[in-house]
Amino acid sequence: MGVLDHTPAACRAREILDRVGGKWSLSVISQLGAETKRFTELSRGIEGVSHRMLTVTLRDLERDGIVSRRVYPVVPPRVEYALTPLGRTLLDLVGGLVTWAEDHLDEIDAARAAYDARAE
Amino acid sequence: MGVLDHTPAACRAREILDRVGGKWSLSVISQLGAETKRFTELSRGIEGVSHRMLTVTLRDLERDGIVSRRVYPVVPPRVEYALTPLGRTLLDLVGGLVTWAEDHLDEIDAARAAYDARAE
DNA sequence: CAGCATCCCCTGGGATACTG
DNA sequence: CAGTATCCCAGGGGATGCTG
């Protein structure tokens, strides 16, 4: 028996999946892992993200205390985003996900192909 | 710079989130972590899951090679589900998520409360 | 027992246009 | 530059009922 033998544990893990599971969350966290960035820098660094979704994602992460938002009262506006200490602990965890993905994605793809082949 | 400094890395991590991010996936993986179980056992062990969603979740996990399905040709039908070796490696990873959740959920909840308070 | 099939609803997320 | 507002759609997921 490990950490996951009771349902409540899976429940809690789901909560963080809800927090990090958004389509763009990981990309944002990834981008902010190295350094503080401005809105437009993030926008350019994340291929395919719309203006709106980047805003929404940043708001959610900020609300959860994973990303900090610093506004400079200048014109034109300047806003900088960074990971909070909490966000940086997440970064380590997500590193584990990436490693696992690299190690097993081929395996999963093969399993899918085999499954689909069986069912035609 | 860590594992997450480039977007492609985040992309790959997203793929596994897509695979495991379903509402019931973690609960199923959790339930199967300890031992092989039958459909009804799983159903009883996971509070709130509907008949249909359990079926769908199991199919998806089976397709990805995370869960194995064994049918006994008897009547009444008997079907047993278990984690595959690949599934067990996932179990370890998810253990990390659970630990992180336990360590930081209060922090996140506090951040949310503070954020919501600021915005009224 | 294990599970498809059907119906329906709701939210996540895309496109686009407007502002301080 | 850094957003907000509005509209819209696909599909994830719930409820229920039928079957081998």
CSV table of C-alpha atoms (C1' of nucleotides) in Angstrom, one decimal:
chain,number,residue,atom,x,y,z
A,1,MET,CA,0.0,0.0,0.0
A,2,GLY,CA,1.3,3.4,-1.0
A,3,VAL,CA,0.2,7.0,-0.8
A,4,LEU,CA,-2.7,6.4,-3.0
A,5,ASP,CA,-4.6,3.6,-1.4
A,6,HIS,CA,-7.5,5.8,-0.2
A,7,THR,CA,-9.7,7.9,-2.3
A,8,PRO,CA,-9.2,11.1,-0.3
A,9,ALA,CA,-5.6,11.2,-1.4
A,10,ALA,CA,-6.7,11.0,-5.1
A,11,CYS,CA,-9.1,13.8,-4.3
A,12,ARG,CA,-6.4,16.1,-3.1
A,13,ALA,CA,-4.3,15.3,-6.1
A,14,ARG,CA,-7.2,16.2,-8.3
A,15,GLU,CA,-7.3,19.6,-6.7
A,16,ILE,CA,-3.9,20.4,-7.9
A,17,LEU,CA,-4.6,18.9,-11.3
A,18,ASP,CA,-7.5,21.3,-11.5
A,19,ARG,CA,-5.1,24.1,-10.7
A,20,VAL,CA,-2.4,23.1,-13.1
A,21,GLY,CA,-4.4,21.2,-15.7
A,22,GLY,CA,-5.5,24.2,-17.7
A,23,LYS,CA,-4.4,24.1,-21.3
A,24,TRP,CA,-1.8,26.9,-20.9
A,25,SER,CA,-0.9,26.7,-17.2
A,26,LEU,CA,2.2,24.5,-17.7
A,27,SER,CA,3.5,26.6,-20.5
A,28,VAL,CA,3.2,29.7,-18.4
A,29,ILE,CA,4.9,28.1,-15.4
A,30,SER,CA,7.5,26.8,-17.7
A,31,GLN,CA,8.2,30.3,-19.2
A,32,LEU,CA,8.4,31.9,-15.8
A,33,GLY,CA,10.6,29.2,-14.4
A,34,ALA,CA,13.8,30.8,-15.7
A,35,GLU,CA,12.9,34.5,-15.2
A,36,THR,CA,10.4,37.3,-14.7
A,37,LYS,CA,8.6,38.2,-17.9
A,38,ARG,CA,6.2,40.8,-19.2
A,39,PHE,CA,2.8,40.0,-20.7
A,40,THR,CA,3.9,40.3,-24.3
A,41,GLU,CA,7.0,38.3,-23.7
A,42,LEU,CA,4.9,35.5,-22.4
A,43,SER,CA,2.6,35.9,-25.3
A,44,ARG,CA,5.4,35.5,-27.8
A,45,GLY,CA,7.0,32.7,-25.9
A,46,ILE,CA,3.9,30.5,-25.9
A,47,GLU,CA,2.9,29.5,-29.3
A,48,GLY,CA,-0.8,29.5,-30.1
A,49,VAL,CA,-2.0,31.2,-26.9
A,50,SER,CA,-4.6,33.8,-27.4
A,51,HIS,CA,-4.5,37.2,-25.7
A,52,ARG,CA,-7.5,36.3,-23.7
A,53,MET,CA,-6.5,32.9,-22.6
A,54,LEU,CA,-3.1,34.2,-21.4
A,55,THR,CA,-4.9,36.7,-19.3
A,56,VAL,CA,-7.2,34.2,-17.8
A,57,THR,CA,-4.5,31.7,-17.1
A,58,LEU,CA,-2.3,34.3,-15.4
A,59,ARG,CA,-5.3,35.5,-13.3
A,60,ASP,CA,-6.0,31.9,-12.1
A,61,LEU,CA,-2.3,31.2,-11.3
A,62,GLU,CA,-2.1,34.5,-9.5
A,63,ARG,CA,-5.2,33.7,-7.5
A,64,ASP,CA,-3.7,30.4,-6.4
A,65,GLY,CA,-0.5,32.1,-5.3
A,66,ILE,CA,1.6,30.4,-7.9
A,67,VAL,CA,2.4,33.5,-10.0
A,68,SER,CA,3.0,37.1,-8.8
A,69,ARG,CA,2.0,40.2,-10.7
A,70,ARG,CA,3.8,43.4,-10.4
A,71,VAL,CA,2.3,46.6,-12.0
A,72,TYR,CA,4.5,49.6,-12.7
A,73,PRO,CA,2.5,52.9,-12.8
A,74,VAL,CA,4.0,54.1,-16.0
A,75,VAL,CA,2.7,54.7,-19.5
A,76,PRO,CA,2.7,52.7,-21.5
A,77,PRO,CA,1.8,50.1,-18.9
A,78,ARG,CA,4.4,47.7,-17.7
A,79,VAL,CA,3.4,44.5,-15.9
A,80,GLU,CA,5.8,41.8,-14.8
A,81,TYR,CA,5.0,38.2,-13.9
A,82,ALA,CA,7.1,35.8,-11.9
A,83,LEU,CA,6.8,32.6,-10.0
A,84,THR,CA,6.2,32.9,-6.3
A,85,PRO,CA,8.1,30.6,-3.9
A,86,LEU,CA,5.1,28.3,-4.0
A,87,GLY,CA,5.2,28.4,-7.8
A,88,ARG,CA,8.8,27.4,-7.7
A,89,THR,CA,8.0,24.3,-5.7
A,90,LEU,CA,5.5,23.4,-8.3
A,91,LEU,CA,8.2,23.8,-11.0
A,92,ASP,CA,10.1,21.0,-9.4
A,93,LEU,CA,7.1,18.8,-9.4
A,94,VAL,CA,6.3,19.5,-13.0
A,95,GLY,CA,9.8,18.7,-13.9
A,96,GLY,CA,8.9,15.2,-12.8
A,97,LEU,CA,6.0,15.1,-15.1
A,98,VAL,CA,8.1,16.2,-18.0
A,99,THR,CA,10.7,13.5,-17.3
A,100,TRP,CA,8.0,10.9,-17.1
A,101,ALA,CA,6.5,12.1,-20.3
A,102,GLU,CA,9.9,11.8,-22.1
A,103,ASP,CA,10.4,8.4,-20.7
A,104,HIS,CA,7.0,6.9,-21.5
A,105,LEU,CA,5.2,8.8,-24.3
A,106,ASP,CA,6.4,6.4,-26.9
A,107,GLU,CA,5.1,3.6,-24.8
A,108,ILE,CA,1.7,5.2,-24.5
A,109,ASP,CA,1.5,6.0,-28.2
A,110,ALA,CA,2.3,2.3,-28.9
A,111,ALA,CA,-0.3,1.2,-26.5
A,112,ARG,CA,-2.9,3.4,-28.2
A,113,ALA,CA,-1.9,2.2,-31.7
A,114,ALA,CA,-2.2,-1.4,-30.5
A,115,TYR,CA,-5.6,-0.8,-28.9
A,116,ASP,CA,-7.0,1.0,-31.9
A,117,ALA,CA,-5.7,-1.8,-34.2
A,118,ARG,CA,-7.5,-4.5,-32.1
A,119,ALA,CA,-10.7,-2.6,-32.4
A,120,GLU,CA,-10.1,-1.8,-36.1
B,1,MET,CA,17.6,26.9,-16.2
B,2,GLY,CA,15.8,23.6,-15.5
B,3,VAL,CA,13.8,21.1,-17.4
B,4,LEU,CA,11.1,23.5,-18.1
B,5,ASP,CA,12.8,26.4,-19.8
B,6,HIS,CA,11.5,25.7,-23.3
B,7,THR,CA,7.9,25.4,-24.4
B,8,PRO,CA,8.2,21.9,-26.0
B,9,ALA,CA,8.9,20.5,-22.5
B,10,ALA,CA,5.7,21.9,-21.3
B,11,CYS,CA,3.9,20.5,-24.3
B,12,ARG,CA,4.9,17.0,-23.5
B,13,ALA,CA,3.9,17.4,-19.9
B,14,ARG,CA,0.5,18.6,-21.1
B,15,GLU,CA,0.1,15.3,-23.0
B,16,ILE,CA,0.3,13.3,-19.9
B,17,LEU,CA,-2.0,15.8,-18.1
B,18,ASP,CA,-4.5,15.1,-20.9
B,19,ARG,CA,-4.1,11.5,-20.2
B,20,VAL,CA,-4.4,11.6,-16.4
B,21,GLY,CA,-6.3,14.8,-16.1
B,22,GLY,CA,-9.8,13.3,-16.4
B,23,LYS,CA,-12.0,13.8,-13.4
B,24,TRP,CA,-11.9,10.2,-12.3
B,25,SER,CA,-8.5,9.0,-13.6
B,26,LEU,CA,-6.6,9.5,-10.5
B,27,SER,CA,-9.2,7.9,-8.3
B,28,VAL,CA,-9.1,4.8,-10.5
B,29,ILE,CA,-5.3,4.7,-10.6
B,30,SER,CA,-5.4,5.1,-6.8
B,31,GLN,CA,-7.9,2.3,-6.3
B,32,LEU,CA,-5.9,0.0,-8.5
B,33,GLY,CA,-2.6,0.9,-6.9
B,34,ALA,CA,-3.0,-1.6,-4.1
B,35,GLU,CA,-4.7,-4.5,-5.9
B,36,THR,CA,-6.6,-5.8,-8.8
B,37,LYS,CA,-10.3,-5.0,-8.6
B,38,ARG,CA,-13.6,-5.7,-10.3
B,39,PHE,CA,-15.8,-3.1,-11.9
B,40,THR,CA,-18.3,-3.0,-9.1
B,41,GLU,CA,-15.6,-2.8,-6.5
B,42,LEU,CA,-14.1,0.2,-8.2
B,43,SER,CA,-17.6,1.7,-8.5
B,44,ARG,CA,-18.1,1.3,-4.7
B,45,GLY,CA,-14.6,2.6,-3.9
B,46,ILE,CA,-15.0,5.8,-5.8
B,47,GLU,CA,-17.6,8.1,-4.4
B,48,GLY,CA,-19.7,9.9,-6.8
B,49,VAL,CA,-18.6,8.2,-10.0
B,50,SER,CA,-21.4,7.3,-12.3
B,51,HIS,CA,-21.6,3.9,-14.0
B,52,ARG,CA,-20.9,5.4,-17.4
B,53,MET,CA,-18.0,7.6,-16.4
B,54,LEU,CA,-16.2,4.7,-14.7
B,55,THR,CA,-16.5,2.7,-18.0
B,56,VAL,CA,-15.3,5.6,-20.1
B,57,THR,CA,-12.4,6.3,-17.7
B,58,LEU,CA,-11.3,2.6,-17.6
B,59,ARG,CA,-11.5,2.5,-21.4
B,60,ASP,CA,-9.3,5.5,-21.8
B,61,LEU,CA,-6.7,4.2,-19.3
B,62,GLU,CA,-6.8,0.8,-21.0
B,63,ARG,CA,-6.2,2.4,-24.3
B,64,ASP,CA,-3.2,4.3,-23.0
B,65,GLY,CA,-1.7,1.1,-21.6
B,66,ILE,CA,-2.1,2.2,-18.0
B,67,VAL,CA,-4.7,-0.2,-17.0
B,68,SER,CA,-5.2,-3.8,-18.0
B,69,ARG,CA,-8.5,-5.5,-18.4
B,70,ARG,CA,-9.1,-9.2,-17.9
B,71,VAL,CA,-12.4,-10.8,-18.9
B,72,TYR,CA,-13.4,-14.2,-17.5
B,73,PRO,CA,-15.8,-16.1,-19.7
B,74,VAL,CA,-18.2,-16.9,-17.0
B,75,VAL,CA,-21.7,-16.0,-16.2
B,76,PRO,CA,-22.4,-13.7,-14.5
B,77,PRO,CA,-19.5,-11.8,-16.2
B,78,ARG,CA,-16.3,-11.2,-14.2
B,79,VAL,CA,-13.9,-8.5,-15.3
B,80,GLU,CA,-10.8,-7.6,-13.4
B,81,TYR,CA,-8.8,-4.4,-13.7
B,82,ALA,CA,-5.2,-3.8,-12.7
B,83,LEU,CA,-2.4,-1.4,-13.3
B,84,THR,CA,0.1,-2.3,-16.0
B,85,PRO,CA,3.8,-1.9,-15.3
B,86,LEU,CA,3.5,1.5,-17.0
B,87,GLY,CA,0.6,2.3,-14.8
B,88,ARG,CA,2.7,1.6,-11.7
B,89,THR,CA,5.3,4.0,-12.8
B,90,LEU,CA,2.6,6.6,-13.0
B,91,LEU,CA,1.5,5.7,-9.5
B,92,ASP,CA,4.9,6.8,-8.2
B,93,LEU,CA,4.6,10.1,-10.1
B,94,VAL,CA,1.1,10.7,-8.8
B,95,GLY,CA,2.4,10.0,-5.3
B,96,GLY,CA,4.5,13.1,-5.8
B,97,LEU,CA,1.4,15.1,-6.7
B,98,VAL,CA,-0.4,13.9,-3.6
B,99,THR,CA,2.5,14.8,-1.4
B,100,TRP,CA,2.7,18.2,-2.9
B,101,ALA,CA,-1.0,18.7,-2.5
B,102,GLU,CA,-0.9,17.8,1.2
B,103,ASP,CA,2.0,20.1,1.7
B,104,HIS,CA,0.6,23.1,-0.1
B,105,LEU,CA,-3.2,23.0,-0.3
B,106,ASP,CA,-3.6,25.2,2.8
B,107,GLU,CA,-1.2,27.7,1.2
B,108,ILE,CA,-3.2,27.8,-2.0
B,109,ASP,CA,-6.5,28.1,-0.2
B,110,ALA,CA,-5.0,31.0,1.8
B,111,ALA,CA,-3.8,32.7,-1.4
B,112,ARG,CA,-7.2,32.3,-2.9
B,113,ALA,CA,-9.0,33.8,0.1
B,114,ALA,CA,-6.5,36.7,0.1
B,115,TYR,CA,-7.0,37.3,-3.6
B,116,ASP,CA,-10.8,37.2,-3.3
B,117,ALA,CA,-10.7,39.5,-0.3
B,118,ARG,CA,-8.7,42.1,-2.2
B,119,ALA,CA,-11.2,42.1,-5.1
B,120,GLU,CA,-14.1,42.1,-2.6
C,1,DC,C1',-22.4,-8.2,-13.3
C,2,DA,C1',-20.5,-5.2,-16.6
C,3,DG,C1',-21.5,-2.3,-20.0
C,4,DC,C1',-23.3,0.4,-24.3
C,5,DA,C1',-26.7,4.0,-25.9
C,6,DT,C1',-29.1,8.1,-25.5
C,7,DC,C1',-30.1,12.7,-24.1
C,8,DC,C1',-28.7,17.0,-22.3
C,9,DC,C1',-26.2,20.5,-19.9
C,10,DC,C1',-22.4,23.3,-18.8
C,11,DT,C1',-17.8,25.0,-18.9
C,12,DG,C1',-13.3,25.5,-21.1
C,13,DG,C1',-11.5,27.7,-24.5
C,14,DG,C1',-11.2,30.1,-29.4
C,15,DA,C1',-12.0,34.5,-32.3
C,16,DT,C1',-12.8,39.1,-32.4
C,17,DA,C1',-13.3,43.9,-31.1
C,18,DC,C1',-12.8,47.7,-27.9
C,19,DT,C1',-10.1,50.7,-24.0
C,20,DG,C1',-7.0,53.2,-20.3
D,1,DC,C1',1.2,47.7,-23.7
D,2,DA,C1',-1.9,45.2,-21.2
D,3,DG,C1',-5.7,44.2,-20.8
D,4,DT,C1',-11.5,43.7,-20.7
D,5,DA,C1',-16.0,42.5,-23.1
D,6,DT,C1',-18.7,39.7,-26.0
D,7,DC,C1',-20.0,35.9,-28.7
D,8,DC,C1',-19.7,31.2,-29.9
D,9,DC,C1',-18.8,26.3,-30.2
D,10,DA,C1',-16.9,21.4,-29.1
D,11,DG,C1',-16.8,18.0,-26.0
D,12,DG,C1',-16.4,16.6,-21.0
D,13,DG,C1',-19.3,14.8,-18.1
D,14,DG,C1',-24.0,13.9,-15.6
D,15,DA,C1',-28.6,11.0,-15.5
D,16,DT,C1',-31.1,7.5,-17.0
D,17,DG,C1',-32.5,3.2,-19.3
D,18,DC,C1',-31.6,-1.1,-21.9
D,19,DT,C1',-28.9,-5.7,-22.6
D,20,DG,C1',-25.8,-10.2,-22.9
